[in-house]
PDB file of C-alpha atoms in Angstrom:
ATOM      1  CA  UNK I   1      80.665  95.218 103.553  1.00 62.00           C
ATOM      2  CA  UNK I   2      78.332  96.653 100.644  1.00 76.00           C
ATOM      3  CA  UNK I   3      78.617  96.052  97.205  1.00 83.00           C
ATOM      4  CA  UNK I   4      80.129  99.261  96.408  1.00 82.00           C
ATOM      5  CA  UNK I   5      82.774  98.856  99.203  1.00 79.00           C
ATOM      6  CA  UNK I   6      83.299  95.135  98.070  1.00 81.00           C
ATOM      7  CA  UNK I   7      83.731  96.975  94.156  1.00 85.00           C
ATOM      8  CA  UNK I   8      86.194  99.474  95.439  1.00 85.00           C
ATOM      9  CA  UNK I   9      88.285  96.887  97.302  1.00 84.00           C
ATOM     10  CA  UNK I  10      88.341  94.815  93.701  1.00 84.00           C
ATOM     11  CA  UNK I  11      89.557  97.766  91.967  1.00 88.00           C
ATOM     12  CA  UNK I  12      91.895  98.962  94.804  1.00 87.00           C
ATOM     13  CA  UNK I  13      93.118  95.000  94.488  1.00 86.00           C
ATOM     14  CA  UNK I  14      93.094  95.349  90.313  1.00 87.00           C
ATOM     15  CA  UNK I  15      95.256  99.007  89.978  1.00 88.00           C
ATOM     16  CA  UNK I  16      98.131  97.515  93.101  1.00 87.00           C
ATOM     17  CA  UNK I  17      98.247  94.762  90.758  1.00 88.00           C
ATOM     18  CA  UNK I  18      98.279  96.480  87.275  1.00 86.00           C
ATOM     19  CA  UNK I  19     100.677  99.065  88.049  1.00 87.00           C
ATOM     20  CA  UNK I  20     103.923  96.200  88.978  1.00 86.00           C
ATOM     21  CA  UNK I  21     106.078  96.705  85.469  1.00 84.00           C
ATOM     22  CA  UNK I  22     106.252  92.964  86.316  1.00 88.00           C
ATOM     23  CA  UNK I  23     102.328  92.134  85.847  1.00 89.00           C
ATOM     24  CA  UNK I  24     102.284  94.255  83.160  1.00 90.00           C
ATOM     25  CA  UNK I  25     104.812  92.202  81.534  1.00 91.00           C
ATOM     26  CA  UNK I  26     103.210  89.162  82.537  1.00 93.00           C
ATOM     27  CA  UNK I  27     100.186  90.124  80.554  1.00 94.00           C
ATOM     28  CA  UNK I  28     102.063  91.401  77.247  1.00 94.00           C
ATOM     29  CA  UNK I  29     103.528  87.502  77.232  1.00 95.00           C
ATOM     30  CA  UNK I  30     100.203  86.055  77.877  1.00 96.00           C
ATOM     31  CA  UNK I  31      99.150  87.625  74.406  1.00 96.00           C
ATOM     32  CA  UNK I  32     102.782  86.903  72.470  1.00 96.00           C
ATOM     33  CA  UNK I  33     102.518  83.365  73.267  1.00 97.00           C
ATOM     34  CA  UNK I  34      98.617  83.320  72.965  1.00 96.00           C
ATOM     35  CA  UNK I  35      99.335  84.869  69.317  1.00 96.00           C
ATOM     36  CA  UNK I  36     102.210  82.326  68.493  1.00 96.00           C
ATOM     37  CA  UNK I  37      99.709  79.385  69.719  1.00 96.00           C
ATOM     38  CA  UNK I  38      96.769  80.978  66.990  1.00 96.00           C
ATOM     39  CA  UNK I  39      99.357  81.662  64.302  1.00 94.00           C
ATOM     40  CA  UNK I  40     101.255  78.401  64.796  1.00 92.00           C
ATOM     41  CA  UNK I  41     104.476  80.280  62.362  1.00 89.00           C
ATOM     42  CA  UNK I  42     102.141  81.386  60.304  1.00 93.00           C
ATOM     43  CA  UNK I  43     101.949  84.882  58.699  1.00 93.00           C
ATOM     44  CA  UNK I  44      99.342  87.053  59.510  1.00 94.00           C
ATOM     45  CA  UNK I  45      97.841  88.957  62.137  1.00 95.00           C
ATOM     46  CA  UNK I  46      98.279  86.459  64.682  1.00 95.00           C
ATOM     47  CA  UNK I  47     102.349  86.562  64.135  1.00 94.00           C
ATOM     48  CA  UNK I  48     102.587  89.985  64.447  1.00 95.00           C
ATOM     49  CA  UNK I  49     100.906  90.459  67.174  1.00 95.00           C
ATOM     50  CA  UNK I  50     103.081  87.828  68.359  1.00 94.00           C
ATOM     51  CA  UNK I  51     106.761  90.042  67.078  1.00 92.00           C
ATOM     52  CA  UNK I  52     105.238  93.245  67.972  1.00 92.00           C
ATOM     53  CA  UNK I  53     104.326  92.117  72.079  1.00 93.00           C
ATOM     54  CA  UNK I  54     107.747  90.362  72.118  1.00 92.00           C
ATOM     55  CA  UNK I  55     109.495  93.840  71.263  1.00 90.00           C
ATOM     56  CA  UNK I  56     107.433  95.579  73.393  1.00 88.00           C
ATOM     57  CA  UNK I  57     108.087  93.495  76.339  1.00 89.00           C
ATOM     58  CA  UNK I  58     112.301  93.681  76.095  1.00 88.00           C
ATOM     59  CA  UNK I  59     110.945  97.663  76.744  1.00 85.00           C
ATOM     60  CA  UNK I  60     109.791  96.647  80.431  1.00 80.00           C
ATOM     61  CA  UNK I  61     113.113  94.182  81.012  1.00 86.00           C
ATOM     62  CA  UNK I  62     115.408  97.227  80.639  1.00 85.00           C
ATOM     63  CA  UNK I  63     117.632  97.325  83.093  1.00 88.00           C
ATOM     64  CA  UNK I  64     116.076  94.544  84.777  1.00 89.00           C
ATOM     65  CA  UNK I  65     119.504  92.472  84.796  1.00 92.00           C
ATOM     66  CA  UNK I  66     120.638  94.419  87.609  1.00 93.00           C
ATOM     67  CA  UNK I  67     117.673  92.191  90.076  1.00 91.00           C
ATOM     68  CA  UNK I  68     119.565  89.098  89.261  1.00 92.00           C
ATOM     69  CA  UNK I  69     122.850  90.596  89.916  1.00 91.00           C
ATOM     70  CA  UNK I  70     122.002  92.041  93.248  1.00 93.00           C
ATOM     71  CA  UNK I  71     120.855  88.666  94.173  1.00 91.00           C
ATOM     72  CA  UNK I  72     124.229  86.888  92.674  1.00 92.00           C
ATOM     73  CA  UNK I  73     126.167  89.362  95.182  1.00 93.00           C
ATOM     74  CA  UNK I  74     123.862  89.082  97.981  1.00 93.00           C
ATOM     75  CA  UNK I  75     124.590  86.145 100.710  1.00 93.00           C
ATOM     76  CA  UNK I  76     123.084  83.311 100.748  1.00 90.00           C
ATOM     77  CA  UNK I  77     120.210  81.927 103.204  1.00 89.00           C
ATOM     78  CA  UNK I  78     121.877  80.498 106.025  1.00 90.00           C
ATOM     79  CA  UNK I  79     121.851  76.667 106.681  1.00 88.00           C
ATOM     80  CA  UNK I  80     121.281  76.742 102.748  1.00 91.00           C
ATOM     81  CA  UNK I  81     123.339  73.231 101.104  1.00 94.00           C
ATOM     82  CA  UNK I  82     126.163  73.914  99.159  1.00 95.00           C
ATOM     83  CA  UNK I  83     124.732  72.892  95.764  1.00 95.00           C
ATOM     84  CA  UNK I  84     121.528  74.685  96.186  1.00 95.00           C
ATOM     85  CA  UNK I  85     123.597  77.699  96.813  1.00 95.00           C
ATOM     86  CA  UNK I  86     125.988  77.204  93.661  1.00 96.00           C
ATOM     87  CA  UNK I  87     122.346  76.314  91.535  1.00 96.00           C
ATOM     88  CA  UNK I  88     120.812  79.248  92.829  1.00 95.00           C
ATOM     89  CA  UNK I  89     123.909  81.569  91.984  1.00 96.00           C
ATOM     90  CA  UNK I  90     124.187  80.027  88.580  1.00 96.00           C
ATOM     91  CA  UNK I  91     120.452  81.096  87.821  1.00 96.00           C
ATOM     92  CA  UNK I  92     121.376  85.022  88.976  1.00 96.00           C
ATOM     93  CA  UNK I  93     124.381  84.666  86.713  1.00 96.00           C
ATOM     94  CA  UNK I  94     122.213  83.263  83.726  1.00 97.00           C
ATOM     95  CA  UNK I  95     119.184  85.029  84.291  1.00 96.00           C
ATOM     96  CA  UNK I  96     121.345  88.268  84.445  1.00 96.00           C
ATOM     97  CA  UNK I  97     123.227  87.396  81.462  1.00 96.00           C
ATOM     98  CA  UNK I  98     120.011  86.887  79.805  1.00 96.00           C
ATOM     99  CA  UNK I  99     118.525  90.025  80.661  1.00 95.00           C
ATOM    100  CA  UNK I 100     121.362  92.042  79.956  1.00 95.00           C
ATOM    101  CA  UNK I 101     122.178  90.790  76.233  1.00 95.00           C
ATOM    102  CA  UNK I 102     117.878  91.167  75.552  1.00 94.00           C
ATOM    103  CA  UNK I 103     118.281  94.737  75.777  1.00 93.00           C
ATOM    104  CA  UNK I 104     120.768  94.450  72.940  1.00 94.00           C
ATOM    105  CA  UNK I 105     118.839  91.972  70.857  1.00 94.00           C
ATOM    106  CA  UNK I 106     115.870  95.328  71.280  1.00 93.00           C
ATOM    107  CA  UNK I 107     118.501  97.622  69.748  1.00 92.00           C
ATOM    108  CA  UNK I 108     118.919  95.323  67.146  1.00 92.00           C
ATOM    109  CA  UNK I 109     115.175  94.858  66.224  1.00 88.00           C
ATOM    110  CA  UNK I 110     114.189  98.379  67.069  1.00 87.00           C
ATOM    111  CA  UNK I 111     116.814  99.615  64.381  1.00 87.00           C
ATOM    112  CA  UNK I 112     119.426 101.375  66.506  1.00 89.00           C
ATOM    113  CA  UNK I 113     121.886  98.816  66.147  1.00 88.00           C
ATOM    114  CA  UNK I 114     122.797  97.713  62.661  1.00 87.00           C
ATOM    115  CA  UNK I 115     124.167  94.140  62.607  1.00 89.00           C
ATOM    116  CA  UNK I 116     121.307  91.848  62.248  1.00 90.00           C
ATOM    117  CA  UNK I 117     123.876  88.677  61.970  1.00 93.00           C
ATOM    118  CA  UNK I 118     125.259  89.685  64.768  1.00 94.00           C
ATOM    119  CA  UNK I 119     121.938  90.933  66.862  1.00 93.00           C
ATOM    120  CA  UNK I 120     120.362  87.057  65.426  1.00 94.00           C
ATOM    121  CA  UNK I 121     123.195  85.359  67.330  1.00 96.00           C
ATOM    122  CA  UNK I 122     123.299  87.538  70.622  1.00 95.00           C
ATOM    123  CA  UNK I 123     119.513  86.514  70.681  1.00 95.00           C
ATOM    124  CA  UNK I 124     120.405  82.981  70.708  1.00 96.00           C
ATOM    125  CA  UNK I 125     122.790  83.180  73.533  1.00 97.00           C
ATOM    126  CA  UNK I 126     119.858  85.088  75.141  1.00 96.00           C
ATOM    127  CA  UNK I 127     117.808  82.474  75.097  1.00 96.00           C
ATOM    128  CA  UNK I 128     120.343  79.441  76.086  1.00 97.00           C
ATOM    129  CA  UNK I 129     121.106  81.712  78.929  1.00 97.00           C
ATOM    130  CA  UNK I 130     117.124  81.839  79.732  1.00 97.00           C
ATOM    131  CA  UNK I 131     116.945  78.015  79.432  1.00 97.00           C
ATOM    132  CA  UNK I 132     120.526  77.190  81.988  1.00 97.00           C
ATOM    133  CA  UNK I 133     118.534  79.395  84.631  1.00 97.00           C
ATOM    134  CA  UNK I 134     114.877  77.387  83.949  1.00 97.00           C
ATOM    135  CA  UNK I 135     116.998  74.117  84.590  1.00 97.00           C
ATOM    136  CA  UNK I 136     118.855  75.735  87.629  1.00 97.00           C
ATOM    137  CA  UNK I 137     115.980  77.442  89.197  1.00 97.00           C
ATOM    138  CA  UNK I 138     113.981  73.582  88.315  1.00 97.00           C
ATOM    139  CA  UNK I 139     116.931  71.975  90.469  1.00 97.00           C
ATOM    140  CA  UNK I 140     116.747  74.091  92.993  1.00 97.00           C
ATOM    141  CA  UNK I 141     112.686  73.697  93.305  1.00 97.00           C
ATOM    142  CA  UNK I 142     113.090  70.366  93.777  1.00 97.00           C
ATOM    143  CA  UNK I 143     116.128  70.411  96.531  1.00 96.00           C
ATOM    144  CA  UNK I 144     114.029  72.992  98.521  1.00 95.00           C
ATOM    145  CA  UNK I 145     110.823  71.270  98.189  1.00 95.00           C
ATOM    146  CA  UNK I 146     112.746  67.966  99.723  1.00 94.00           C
ATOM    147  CA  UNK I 147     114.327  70.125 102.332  1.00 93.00           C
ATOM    148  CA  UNK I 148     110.897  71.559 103.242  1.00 92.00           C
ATOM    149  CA  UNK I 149     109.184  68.202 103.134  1.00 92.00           C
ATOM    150  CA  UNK I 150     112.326  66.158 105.286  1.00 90.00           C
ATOM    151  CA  UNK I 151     111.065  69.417 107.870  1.00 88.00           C
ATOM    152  CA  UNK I 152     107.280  68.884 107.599  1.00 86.00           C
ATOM    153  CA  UNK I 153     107.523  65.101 107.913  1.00 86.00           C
ATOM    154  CA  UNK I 154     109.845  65.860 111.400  1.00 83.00           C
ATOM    155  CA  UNK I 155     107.106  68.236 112.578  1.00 80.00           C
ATOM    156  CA  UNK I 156     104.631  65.343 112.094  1.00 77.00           C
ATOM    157  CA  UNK I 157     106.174  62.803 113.597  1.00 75.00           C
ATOM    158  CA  UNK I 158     106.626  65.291 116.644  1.00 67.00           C
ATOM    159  CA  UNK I 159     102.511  65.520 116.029  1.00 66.00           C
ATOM    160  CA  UNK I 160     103.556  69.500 115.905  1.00 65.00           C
ATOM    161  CA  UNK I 161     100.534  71.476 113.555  1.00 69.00           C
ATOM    162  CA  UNK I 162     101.374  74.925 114.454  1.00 78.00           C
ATOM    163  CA  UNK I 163     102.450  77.989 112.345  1.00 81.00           C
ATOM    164  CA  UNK I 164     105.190  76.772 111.495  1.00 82.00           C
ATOM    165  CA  UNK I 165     103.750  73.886 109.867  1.00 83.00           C
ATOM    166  CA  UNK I 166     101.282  75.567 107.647  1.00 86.00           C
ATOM    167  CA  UNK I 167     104.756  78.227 106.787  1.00 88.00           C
ATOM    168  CA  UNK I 168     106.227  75.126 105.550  1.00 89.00           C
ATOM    169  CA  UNK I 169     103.340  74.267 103.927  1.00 89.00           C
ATOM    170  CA  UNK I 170     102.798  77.284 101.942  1.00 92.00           C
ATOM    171  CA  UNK I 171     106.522  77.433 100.901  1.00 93.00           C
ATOM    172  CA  UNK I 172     106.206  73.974  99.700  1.00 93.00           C
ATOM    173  CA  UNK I 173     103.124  74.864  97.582  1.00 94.00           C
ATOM    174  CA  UNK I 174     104.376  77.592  96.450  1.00 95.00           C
ATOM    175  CA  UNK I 175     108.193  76.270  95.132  1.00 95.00           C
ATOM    176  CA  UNK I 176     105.895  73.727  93.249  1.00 96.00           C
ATOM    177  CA  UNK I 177     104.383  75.747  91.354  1.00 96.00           C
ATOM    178  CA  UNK I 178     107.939  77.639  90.557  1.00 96.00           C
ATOM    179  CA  UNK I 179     108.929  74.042  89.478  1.00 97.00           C
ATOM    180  CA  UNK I 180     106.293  73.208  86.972  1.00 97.00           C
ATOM    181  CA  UNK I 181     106.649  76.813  85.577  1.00 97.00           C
ATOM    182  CA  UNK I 182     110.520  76.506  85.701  1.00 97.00           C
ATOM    183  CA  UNK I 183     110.232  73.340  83.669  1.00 97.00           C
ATOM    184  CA  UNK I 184     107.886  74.479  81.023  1.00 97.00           C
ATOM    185  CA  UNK I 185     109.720  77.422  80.623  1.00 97.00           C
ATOM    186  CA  UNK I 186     112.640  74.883  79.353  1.00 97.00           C
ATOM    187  CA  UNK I 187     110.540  73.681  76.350  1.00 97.00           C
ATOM    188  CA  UNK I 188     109.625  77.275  75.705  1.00 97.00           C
ATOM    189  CA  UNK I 189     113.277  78.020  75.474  1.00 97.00           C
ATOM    190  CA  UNK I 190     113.904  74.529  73.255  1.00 96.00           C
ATOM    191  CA  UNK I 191     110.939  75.532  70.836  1.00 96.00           C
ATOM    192  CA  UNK I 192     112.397  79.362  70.477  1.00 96.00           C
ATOM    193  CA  UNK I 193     115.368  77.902  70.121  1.00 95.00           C
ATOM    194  CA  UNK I 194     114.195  75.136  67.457  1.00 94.00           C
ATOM    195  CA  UNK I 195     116.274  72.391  69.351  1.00 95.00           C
ATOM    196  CA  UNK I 196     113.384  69.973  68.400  1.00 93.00           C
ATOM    197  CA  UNK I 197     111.320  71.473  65.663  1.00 91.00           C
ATOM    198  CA  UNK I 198     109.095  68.482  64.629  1.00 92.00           C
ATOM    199  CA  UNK I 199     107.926  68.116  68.231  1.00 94.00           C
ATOM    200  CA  UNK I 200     107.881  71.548  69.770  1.00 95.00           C
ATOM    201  CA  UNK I 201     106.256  73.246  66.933  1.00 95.00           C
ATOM    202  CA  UNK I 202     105.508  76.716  67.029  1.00 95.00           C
ATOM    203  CA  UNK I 203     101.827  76.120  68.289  1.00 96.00           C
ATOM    204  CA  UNK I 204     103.312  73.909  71.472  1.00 96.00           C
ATOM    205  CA  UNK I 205     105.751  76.824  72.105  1.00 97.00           C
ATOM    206  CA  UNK I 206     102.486  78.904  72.339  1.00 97.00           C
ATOM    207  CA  UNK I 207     100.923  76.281  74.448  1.00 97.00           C
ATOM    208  CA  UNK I 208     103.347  75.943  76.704  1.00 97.00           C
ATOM    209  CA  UNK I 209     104.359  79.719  77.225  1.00 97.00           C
ATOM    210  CA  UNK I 210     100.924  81.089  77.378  1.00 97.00           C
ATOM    211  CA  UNK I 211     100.547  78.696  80.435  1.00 97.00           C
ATOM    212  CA  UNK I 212     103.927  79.889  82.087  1.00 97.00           C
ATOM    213  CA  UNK I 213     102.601  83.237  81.655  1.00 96.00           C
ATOM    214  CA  UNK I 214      99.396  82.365  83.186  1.00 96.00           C
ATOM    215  CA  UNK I 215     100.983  80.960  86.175  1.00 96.00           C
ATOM    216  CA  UNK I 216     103.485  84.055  86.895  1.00 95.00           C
ATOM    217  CA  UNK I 217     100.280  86.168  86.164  1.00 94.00           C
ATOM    218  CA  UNK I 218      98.996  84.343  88.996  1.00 94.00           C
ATOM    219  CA  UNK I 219     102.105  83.990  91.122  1.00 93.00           C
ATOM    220  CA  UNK I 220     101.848  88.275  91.453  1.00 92.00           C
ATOM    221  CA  UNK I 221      98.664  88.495  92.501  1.00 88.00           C
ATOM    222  CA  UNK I 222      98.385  90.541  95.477  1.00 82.00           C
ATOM    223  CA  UNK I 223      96.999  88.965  98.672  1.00 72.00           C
ATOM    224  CA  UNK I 224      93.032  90.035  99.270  1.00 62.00           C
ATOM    225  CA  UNK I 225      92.862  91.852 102.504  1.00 59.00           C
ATOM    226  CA  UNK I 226      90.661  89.885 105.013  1.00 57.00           C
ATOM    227  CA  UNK I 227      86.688  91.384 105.609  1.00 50.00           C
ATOM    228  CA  UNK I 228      85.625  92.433 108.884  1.00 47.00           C
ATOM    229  CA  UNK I 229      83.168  90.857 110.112  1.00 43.00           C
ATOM    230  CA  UNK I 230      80.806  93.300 112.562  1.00 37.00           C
TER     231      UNK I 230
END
């Protein structure tokens, strides 16, 4: 390939990627938390940079609760464990729950709804429903990533490397990195939350949720077609 083909493919690879609402979003948290890491609670620009990309954001969640409760309806994966399916319900339900009363919590802070007691209090259930789906989706990580190991350790015993194996692999690779994101996005919740103010500080909130957001910024990236070699 040329330069110029090996450009177009990059920007090809950069607009699939930049037009998911999803990335988009991804990138808008990036710079909240990056601005609430700078401004550590302080006033200034930093902060609202950090209020004004959190408002904008609830913009691309609208009507996003309805994901989460498609997959509370849908069935589960068969030969899934019973616990792994109640955990993995219990996150829909949460998540959805979440997602749902953020849209409310932007009518309250865009204005259109006029109870700011009552919009301050919705956005704390918000976020307590955000943290019960970080700990359920973190449980469930860690069951699948046993499930898929108890699997690849069978497969190796067997001395079986096939497709199959490297599948299992993958899957494994990738649920760990769902579970380290899953868990940090618990302290994010705590430090929004102010559970434990003297040790998640505004700046470790930052910290911590400008690396989530790094990692689901990652997570979406679009695979890289494969070059053909003449």
């Amino acid at each position: 390939m040329s330069t110029l083909d090996v450009a177009r493919a990059e920007l090809a690879l950069a607009v699939l990627y930049l037009n998911k609402a999803e990335a988009r979003d991804k990138i808008c948290r990036a710079i909240q938390y990056g601005s609430k890491f700078v401004s550590n609670g302080e006033p200034g620009t930093a902060q609202n940079v950090d209020k004004s990309t959190s408002l904008a954001r609830k913009v691309f969640r609208l009507f996003k609760f309805i994901n989460d409760l498609h997959g509370l309806i849908s069935p589960p994966v068969k030969g899934t464990p019973l616990p792994l399916i109640l955990l993995g319900k219990s996150k829909n339900a949460l998540l959805s729950t979440f997602l749902f009363l953020d849209q409310i919590v932007w009518l309250g802070r865009s204005g259109i709804y006029k109870n700011a007691e009552r919009t301050q209090l919705i956005a704390k259930i918000s976020l307590y429903c955000w943290m019960g789906s970080s700990v359920c989706t973190t449980l469930v990580e860690i069951g699948e990533i046993g499930r898929l190991s108890a699997s690849m350790k069978k497969l190796e015993k067997d001395k079986v490397w096939n497709e199959e194996y490297r599948a299992k692999l993958k899957n494994s690779n990738e649920r760990s990195l769902s579970l380290i994101k899953a868990a940090i996005d618990i302290v994010v919740a705590a430090g929004l939350l102010q559970l434990s103010p003297k040790k998640i500080t505004p700046r470790v909130t930052g910290a911590f949720g400008f690396t989530s957001s790094l990692i689901s910024c990652y997570q979406l990236l679009p695979a890289a077609p494969k070059s053909k070699t003449g």
